[in-house]
Amino acid sequence: MDSDRRRDLRETTIRVREDPLCAMGHVAPRSCLVVIAGLEAGSSVTVSSKPLLIGRDDDCGLTLRDDGVSRQHVQARLLADGRLELRDLGSSNGTFVGGRLVANAAVAPGQKVMLGLNSVVRFEIQDGYDQAYHRQMYDARVRDWLTGTHNRRHFDEQLPVELSHSRRQQRPMSVLLLDVDHFKLVNDAHGHAVGDSVLVALGQTMRSVLRAEDLLARIGGEEFAVLARDTGYLGACRLAARLREDVSRMRMLHGDGEEPVAVTISIGAVSIAPESTATMSDVLAAADGNLYAAKAAGRNVEEVSRLGNSVDAASARRRVMHTYRFADQHAAHAGKRVGQPKTER
């Protein structure tokens, strides 16, 4: 009896040690900055004695996509006494600690720092539980629960930011809307569990095509969207064609002896010139119009147009301009794409 009791105790002890929650509790605490207000709310970055740049620029250690934040706004460095030293880098809208404008400050854990007009960060010391919690909260805020792509909320927040970035940097960008053709038939024939698996596989396939800086979001049931920075008209044509072709080759196995599931997508895309004054609504209307045209053309089609100063907001809603189209079932010559671009995006 005693030996059985000792064995049970030993097994219980082993199980507790292997519990992942216990493992998180042993993660070394880290000093970090957590974004608590602004577009990046929920994200965090570790700070150390090495200077950390915070600003709007992509090369910063903590990038805040906020027009009120300067490209290089403030520098942060962990001091030997555990406080965080902040040095404003001549920002346009200032750095505020405790409501007071500062050029230099030493911040204690728990204090908040306002950068520019809308972004607020808090200096924290986090253990494993805190780190896991913040990762989960951030993912819940910006990620789609099924596919792991970004969600509609994050897409809607980032589109105006990317439009602003395009104009500041005088670089083009493109927006693509993608819709699975006849997706209801997949659900009706195979069930919603298989349909969900198709959407997951679709997200993985598209991510394999996109660059790290491209944003992929699920914005509806079977509808996705892509924000492609530094991508002009020809680049958008190439990207749309590559996405459509890779998805059309995708085969998803399910069940023993069942035929693999294959799907196609239709794409409506628009490239935005940096001089364009098109709003977020104008861009989405143009892309949605192109998606509608792709569906009307027989599906498994991409329609790409461009927006510049020559196309006003009303025209963007009414018509497709400079259209580049390719459909498998409409190709006049097998394997040949009409108007294939030669340049990389």
Short mmCIF file of C-alpha atoms in Angstrom, two decimals:
data_model
loop_
_atom_site.label_atom_id
_atom_site.label_comp_id
_atom_site.label_asym_id
_atom_site.label_seq_id
_atom_site.Cartn_x
_atom_site.Cartn_y
_atom_site.Cartn_z
CA MET A 1 0.00 0.00 0.00
CA ASP A 2 2.78 2.45 0.93
CA SER A 3 4.71 1.62 -2.24
CA ASP A 4 1.58 2.27 -4.33
CA ARG A 5 1.08 5.60 -2.56
CA ARG A 6 4.71 6.59 -3.21
CA ARG A 7 4.37 5.64 -6.89
CA ASP A 8 1.18 7.72 -7.24
CA LEU A 9 2.90 10.68 -5.59
CA ARG A 10 5.91 10.36 -7.89
CA GLU A 11 3.68 10.20 -11.01
CA THR A 12 1.70 13.21 -9.79
CA THR A 13 4.90 15.17 -9.25
CA ILE A 14 6.12 14.33 -12.76
CA ARG A 15 2.85 15.42 -14.31
CA VAL A 16 2.98 18.76 -12.51
CA ARG A 17 6.53 19.39 -13.67
CA GLU A 18 5.53 18.75 -17.27
CA ASP A 19 2.52 21.07 -17.07
CA PRO A 20 3.13 23.89 -19.62
CA LEU A 21 1.69 26.46 -17.22
CA CYS A 22 4.43 25.60 -14.72
CA ALA A 23 7.00 25.87 -17.49
CA MET A 24 5.74 29.39 -18.32
CA GLY A 25 6.13 30.37 -14.70
CA HIS A 26 9.84 29.57 -14.91
CA VAL A 27 10.44 31.77 -17.97
CA ALA A 28 12.85 34.51 -16.98
CA PRO A 29 11.09 37.87 -16.50
CA ARG A 30 11.74 40.39 -19.22
CA SER A 31 11.57 44.15 -19.39
CA CYS A 32 9.37 45.25 -22.25
CA LEU A 33 7.26 47.97 -23.77
CA VAL A 34 3.62 47.04 -24.43
CA VAL A 35 1.51 49.10 -26.85
CA ILE A 36 -1.80 49.80 -25.08
CA ALA A 37 -3.31 52.37 -27.48
CA GLY A 38 -2.98 52.80 -31.23
CA LEU A 39 -3.06 50.48 -34.23
CA GLU A 40 -0.43 48.16 -32.71
CA ALA A 41 -2.27 47.84 -29.38
CA GLY A 42 -1.39 44.51 -27.76
CA SER A 43 2.02 44.13 -29.39
CA SER A 44 5.17 44.29 -27.28
CA VAL A 45 8.94 44.45 -27.62
CA THR A 46 11.74 43.51 -25.23
CA VAL A 47 14.04 46.31 -24.06
CA SER A 48 17.63 45.98 -22.90
CA SER A 49 20.71 48.12 -22.34
CA LYS A 50 21.04 48.31 -26.12
CA PRO A 51 19.27 51.42 -27.48
CA LEU A 52 15.88 50.71 -29.08
CA LEU A 53 14.46 53.03 -31.73
CA ILE A 54 10.72 53.68 -31.64
CA GLY A 55 8.96 55.43 -34.49
CA ARG A 56 7.00 55.16 -37.72
CA ASP A 57 9.93 53.89 -39.80
CA ASP A 58 9.98 50.19 -40.69
CA ASP A 59 13.58 49.91 -39.51
CA CYS A 60 12.69 50.86 -35.92
CA GLY A 61 12.77 48.20 -33.22
CA LEU A 62 9.18 49.14 -32.39
CA THR A 63 7.24 50.44 -35.40
CA LEU A 64 4.11 52.46 -34.70
CA ARG A 65 2.00 53.05 -37.82
CA ASP A 66 0.64 56.35 -36.63
CA ASP A 67 0.88 59.56 -38.66
CA GLY A 68 1.34 61.49 -35.40
CA VAL A 69 4.54 59.56 -34.63
CA SER A 70 7.79 60.69 -36.25
CA ARG A 71 9.89 58.33 -38.39
CA GLN A 72 12.40 58.09 -35.53
CA HIS A 73 10.50 59.40 -32.55
CA VAL A 74 12.25 58.30 -29.37
CA GLN A 75 15.12 56.09 -28.19
CA ALA A 76 14.70 53.73 -25.22
CA ARG A 77 17.39 52.03 -23.15
CA LEU A 78 17.24 49.91 -19.98
CA LEU A 79 19.22 51.35 -17.07
CA ALA A 80 21.16 49.36 -14.47
CA ASP A 81 18.59 50.25 -11.79
CA GLY A 82 15.74 48.67 -13.82
CA ARG A 83 14.21 51.92 -15.06
CA LEU A 84 13.82 52.79 -18.73
CA GLU A 85 15.64 55.81 -20.12
CA LEU A 86 13.80 57.69 -22.87
CA ARG A 87 15.38 60.27 -25.17
CA ASP A 88 13.14 62.16 -27.60
CA LEU A 89 14.78 62.45 -31.03
CA GLY A 90 13.30 65.80 -31.96
CA SER A 91 9.87 64.38 -32.75
CA SER A 92 7.20 66.61 -34.30
CA ASN A 93 4.47 65.89 -31.73
CA GLY A 94 6.53 65.14 -28.65
CA THR A 95 6.92 62.42 -26.01
CA PHE A 96 4.78 62.60 -22.86
CA VAL A 97 5.30 60.88 -19.50
CA GLY A 98 2.59 61.41 -16.90
CA GLY A 99 1.01 64.04 -19.13
CA ARG A 100 4.23 66.07 -19.20
CA LEU A 101 6.24 66.78 -22.35
CA VAL A 102 9.79 65.44 -21.92
CA ALA A 103 13.04 65.50 -23.84
CA ASN A 104 14.67 62.95 -21.53
CA ALA A 105 13.09 60.82 -18.79
CA ALA A 106 13.66 57.73 -16.65
CA VAL A 107 10.49 55.62 -16.56
CA ALA A 108 9.62 53.12 -13.81
CA PRO A 109 7.72 49.85 -14.47
CA GLY A 110 4.00 50.51 -14.84
CA GLN A 111 4.35 54.03 -16.20
CA LYS A 112 2.73 55.00 -19.50
CA VAL A 113 4.34 56.97 -22.31
CA MET A 114 2.35 58.81 -24.99
CA LEU A 115 4.02 59.20 -28.37
CA GLY A 116 2.56 61.73 -30.77
CA LEU A 117 -1.24 61.99 -30.75
CA ASN A 118 -2.65 58.47 -30.47
CA SER A 119 -0.04 55.88 -29.47
CA VAL A 120 0.56 54.91 -25.85
CA VAL A 121 3.09 52.36 -24.54
CA ARG A 122 3.57 51.04 -21.02
CA PHE A 123 6.86 49.90 -19.49
CA GLU A 124 6.40 46.47 -17.87
CA ILE A 125 8.32 43.56 -16.40
CA GLN A 126 6.65 40.35 -17.57
CA ASP A 127 7.00 36.72 -16.50
CA GLY A 128 6.03 33.74 -18.67
CA TYR A 129 2.33 34.02 -17.83
CA ASP A 130 2.26 37.71 -18.80
CA GLN A 131 4.11 37.05 -22.05
CA ALA A 132 1.75 34.23 -23.07
CA TYR A 133 -1.30 36.32 -22.14
CA HIS A 134 -0.20 39.32 -24.23
CA ARG A 135 0.60 37.11 -27.22
CA GLN A 136 -2.84 35.52 -27.03
CA MET A 137 -4.61 38.86 -26.64
CA TYR A 138 -2.73 40.40 -29.55
CA ASP A 139 -3.43 37.41 -31.80
CA ALA A 140 -7.11 37.48 -30.82
CA ARG A 141 -7.25 41.13 -31.81
CA VAL A 142 -5.59 40.90 -35.24
CA ARG A 143 -5.85 37.24 -36.35
CA ASP A 144 -8.65 35.23 -37.89
CA TRP A 145 -9.50 32.38 -35.52
CA LEU A 146 -9.76 29.74 -38.27
CA THR A 147 -7.08 30.43 -40.87
CA GLY A 148 -4.47 32.27 -38.82
CA THR A 149 -4.41 35.08 -41.39
CA HIS A 150 -5.15 38.62 -40.29
CA ASN A 151 -8.80 39.53 -39.73
CA ARG A 152 -11.14 42.15 -41.20
CA ARG A 153 -10.57 44.58 -38.35
CA HIS A 154 -6.80 44.57 -38.88
CA PHE A 155 -7.22 44.95 -42.65
CA ASP A 156 -9.54 47.95 -42.19
CA GLU A 157 -7.03 49.54 -39.81
CA GLN A 158 -4.02 48.96 -42.05
CA LEU A 159 -5.44 50.01 -45.43
CA PRO A 160 -5.52 53.77 -44.65
CA VAL A 161 -2.07 53.45 -43.05
CA GLU A 162 -0.69 51.87 -46.21
CA LEU A 163 -2.32 54.51 -48.40
CA SER A 164 -0.67 57.20 -46.30
CA HIS A 165 2.69 55.39 -46.46
CA SER A 166 2.41 55.11 -50.26
CA ARG A 167 1.89 58.86 -50.62
CA ARG A 168 4.64 59.83 -48.19
CA GLN A 169 7.20 57.53 -49.79
CA GLN A 170 5.96 58.14 -53.36
CA ARG A 171 5.72 54.40 -53.92
CA PRO A 172 2.80 52.45 -55.46
CA MET A 173 0.74 49.86 -53.62
CA SER A 174 -1.92 47.33 -54.58
CA VAL A 175 -5.06 45.87 -53.02
CA LEU A 176 -6.42 42.47 -54.04
CA LEU A 177 -9.80 40.99 -53.13
CA LEU A 178 -10.06 37.21 -53.55
CA ASP A 179 -13.20 35.08 -53.39
CA VAL A 180 -13.49 31.28 -53.53
CA ASP A 181 -15.61 30.23 -56.52
CA HIS A 182 -18.74 28.18 -55.73
CA PHE A 183 -17.64 27.63 -52.13
CA LYS A 184 -21.19 26.77 -51.08
CA LEU A 185 -20.96 23.67 -53.27
CA VAL A 186 -17.92 22.50 -51.28
CA ASN A 187 -19.84 22.84 -48.01
CA ASP A 188 -22.95 21.17 -49.45
CA ALA A 189 -21.03 18.24 -50.94
CA HIS A 190 -18.46 17.59 -48.22
CA GLY A 191 -19.67 19.34 -45.07
CA HIS A 192 -18.57 22.45 -43.23
CA ALA A 193 -15.60 20.73 -41.55
CA VAL A 194 -14.07 20.05 -44.96
CA GLY A 195 -14.97 23.58 -46.04
CA ASP A 196 -13.10 24.97 -43.03
CA SER A 197 -10.08 22.81 -43.90
CA VAL A 198 -10.14 24.19 -47.44
CA LEU A 199 -10.03 27.75 -46.10
CA VAL A 200 -7.08 26.88 -43.85
CA ALA A 201 -5.21 25.28 -46.77
CA LEU A 202 -6.08 28.28 -48.94
CA GLY A 203 -4.55 30.66 -46.40
CA GLN A 204 -1.38 28.57 -46.24
CA THR A 205 -1.07 28.41 -50.02
CA MET A 206 -1.47 32.17 -50.42
CA ARG A 207 0.99 32.94 -47.61
CA SER A 208 3.60 30.86 -49.43
CA VAL A 209 3.28 33.23 -52.41
CA LEU A 210 3.32 36.52 -50.51
CA ARG A 211 6.27 38.45 -49.14
CA ALA A 212 6.80 39.08 -45.44
CA GLU A 213 5.69 42.71 -45.86
CA ASP A 214 2.43 41.78 -47.62
CA LEU A 215 -0.71 41.57 -45.48
CA LEU A 216 -3.17 38.71 -46.00
CA ALA A 217 -6.55 38.92 -44.27
CA ARG A 218 -9.74 36.92 -44.23
CA ILE A 219 -12.43 39.58 -44.55
CA GLY A 220 -15.51 37.41 -44.99
CA GLY A 221 -16.66 33.80 -45.04
CA GLU A 222 -14.69 32.75 -48.13
CA GLU A 223 -13.28 36.15 -49.06
CA PHE A 224 -9.68 37.25 -48.52
CA ALA A 225 -7.76 40.45 -49.15
CA VAL A 226 -4.11 41.32 -49.74
CA LEU A 227 -2.29 44.62 -49.15
CA ALA A 228 0.89 44.67 -51.23
CA ARG A 229 3.29 47.51 -50.50
CA ASP A 230 5.61 48.82 -53.27
CA THR A 231 3.60 46.93 -55.89
CA GLY A 232 2.52 48.73 -59.06
CA TYR A 233 0.21 47.67 -61.85
CA LEU A 234 2.46 45.06 -63.47
CA GLY A 235 3.42 43.70 -60.08
CA ALA A 236 -0.25 43.38 -59.15
CA CYS A 237 -0.89 41.52 -62.44
CA ARG A 238 1.88 39.05 -61.67
CA LEU A 239 0.84 38.60 -58.06
CA ALA A 240 -2.84 38.03 -58.89
CA ALA A 241 -1.95 35.49 -61.58
CA ARG A 242 0.45 33.63 -59.28
CA LEU A 243 -2.10 33.45 -56.46
CA ARG A 244 -4.87 32.23 -58.76
CA GLU A 245 -2.67 29.63 -60.44
CA ASP A 246 -1.25 28.24 -57.19
CA VAL A 247 -4.71 27.92 -55.67
CA SER A 248 -6.05 26.18 -58.79
CA ARG A 249 -3.31 23.54 -58.41
CA MET A 250 -4.15 22.96 -54.74
CA ARG A 251 -5.66 19.55 -53.89
CA MET A 252 -6.93 18.75 -50.41
CA LEU A 253 -7.27 15.12 -49.35
CA HIS A 254 -10.08 14.16 -47.00
CA GLY A 255 -11.37 10.76 -45.98
CA ASP A 256 -10.38 7.36 -47.36
CA GLY A 257 -11.21 6.85 -51.01
CA GLU A 258 -12.70 10.33 -51.41
CA GLU A 259 -11.84 12.52 -54.37
CA PRO A 260 -9.48 15.38 -53.42
CA VAL A 261 -11.19 18.74 -53.12
CA ALA A 262 -10.09 21.37 -55.64
CA VAL A 263 -11.16 25.01 -55.67
CA THR A 264 -10.50 28.11 -57.73
CA ILE A 265 -10.58 31.78 -56.84
CA SER A 266 -11.58 34.96 -58.62
CA ILE A 267 -9.55 38.10 -57.95
CA GLY A 268 -10.34 41.79 -58.24
CA ALA A 269 -7.24 43.94 -57.82
CA VAL A 270 -6.34 47.59 -58.07
CA SER A 271 -2.95 49.28 -58.03
CA ILE A 272 -2.81 52.77 -56.55
CA ALA A 273 -0.33 55.31 -57.85
CA PRO A 274 1.33 57.42 -55.14
CA GLU A 275 -0.17 60.60 -56.61
CA SER A 276 -3.69 59.18 -56.38
CA THR A 277 -6.12 60.94 -54.06
CA ALA A 278 -8.40 57.88 -53.86
CA THR A 279 -9.84 57.20 -50.42
CA MET A 280 -10.15 53.83 -48.72
CA SER A 281 -13.74 53.62 -49.96
CA ASP A 282 -12.68 54.43 -53.53
CA VAL A 283 -10.01 51.72 -53.49
CA LEU A 284 -12.33 49.06 -52.11
CA ALA A 285 -15.07 50.03 -54.57
CA ALA A 286 -12.65 49.69 -57.50
CA ALA A 287 -11.31 46.34 -56.29
CA ASP A 288 -14.81 45.07 -55.59
CA GLY A 289 -15.94 46.13 -59.06
CA ASN A 290 -13.03 44.20 -60.54
CA LEU A 291 -13.94 41.14 -58.45
CA TYR A 292 -17.52 41.35 -59.73
CA ALA A 293 -16.19 41.56 -63.31
CA ALA A 294 -13.99 38.51 -62.71
CA LYS A 295 -17.00 36.54 -61.49
CA ALA A 296 -19.07 37.68 -64.47
CA ALA A 297 -16.27 36.62 -66.84
CA GLY A 298 -16.64 33.00 -65.76
CA ARG A 299 -14.67 32.77 -62.49
CA ASN A 300 -11.08 31.55 -62.00
CA VAL A 301 -10.18 34.95 -63.41
CA GLU A 302 -8.18 37.97 -62.24
CA GLU A 303 -9.15 41.54 -63.11
CA VAL A 304 -6.59 44.25 -62.39
CA SER A 305 -6.93 48.01 -62.87
CA ARG A 306 -5.06 51.08 -61.68
CA LEU A 307 -6.03 54.25 -59.90
CA GLY A 308 -4.26 57.54 -60.49
CA ASN A 309 -5.19 61.18 -60.74
CA SER A 310 -6.67 60.45 -64.17
CA VAL A 311 -9.36 58.32 -62.51
CA ASP A 312 -11.61 60.24 -60.14
CA ALA A 313 -13.55 58.66 -57.28
CA ALA A 314 -16.77 58.34 -59.28
CA SER A 315 -15.01 56.68 -62.21
CA ALA A 316 -13.34 54.24 -59.82
CA ARG A 317 -16.78 53.07 -58.72
CA ARG A 318 -18.25 52.79 -62.22
CA ARG A 319 -15.70 51.21 -64.47
CA VAL A 320 -12.62 49.03 -64.80
CA MET A 321 -9.70 50.73 -66.56
CA HIS A 322 -6.48 49.33 -68.06
CA THR A 323 -7.79 45.84 -67.45
CA TYR A 324 -5.48 42.85 -67.54
CA ARG A 325 -7.39 39.55 -67.66
CA PHE A 326 -6.47 35.90 -67.81
CA ALA A 327 -8.81 32.93 -67.44
CA ASP A 328 -7.91 29.29 -67.97
CA GLN A 329 -11.14 28.58 -69.76
CA HIS A 330 -10.85 31.68 -71.98
CA ALA A 331 -7.18 31.42 -72.99
CA ALA A 332 -6.86 31.38 -76.76
CA HIS A 333 -3.59 29.45 -76.63
CA ALA A 334 -2.79 26.88 -73.96
CA GLY A 335 -0.18 28.10 -71.52
CA LYS A 336 -0.01 31.59 -73.04
CA ARG A 337 -1.12 34.65 -71.06
CA VAL A 338 -2.20 37.73 -72.96
CA GLY A 339 -0.15 40.75 -72.00
CA GLN A 340 2.12 38.89 -69.57
CA PRO A 341 4.24 41.41 -67.67
CA LYS A 342 8.01 40.97 -67.89
CA THR A 343 9.10 42.85 -64.79
CA GLU A 344 9.25 41.68 -61.21
CA ARG A 345 7.28 43.66 -58.69
#
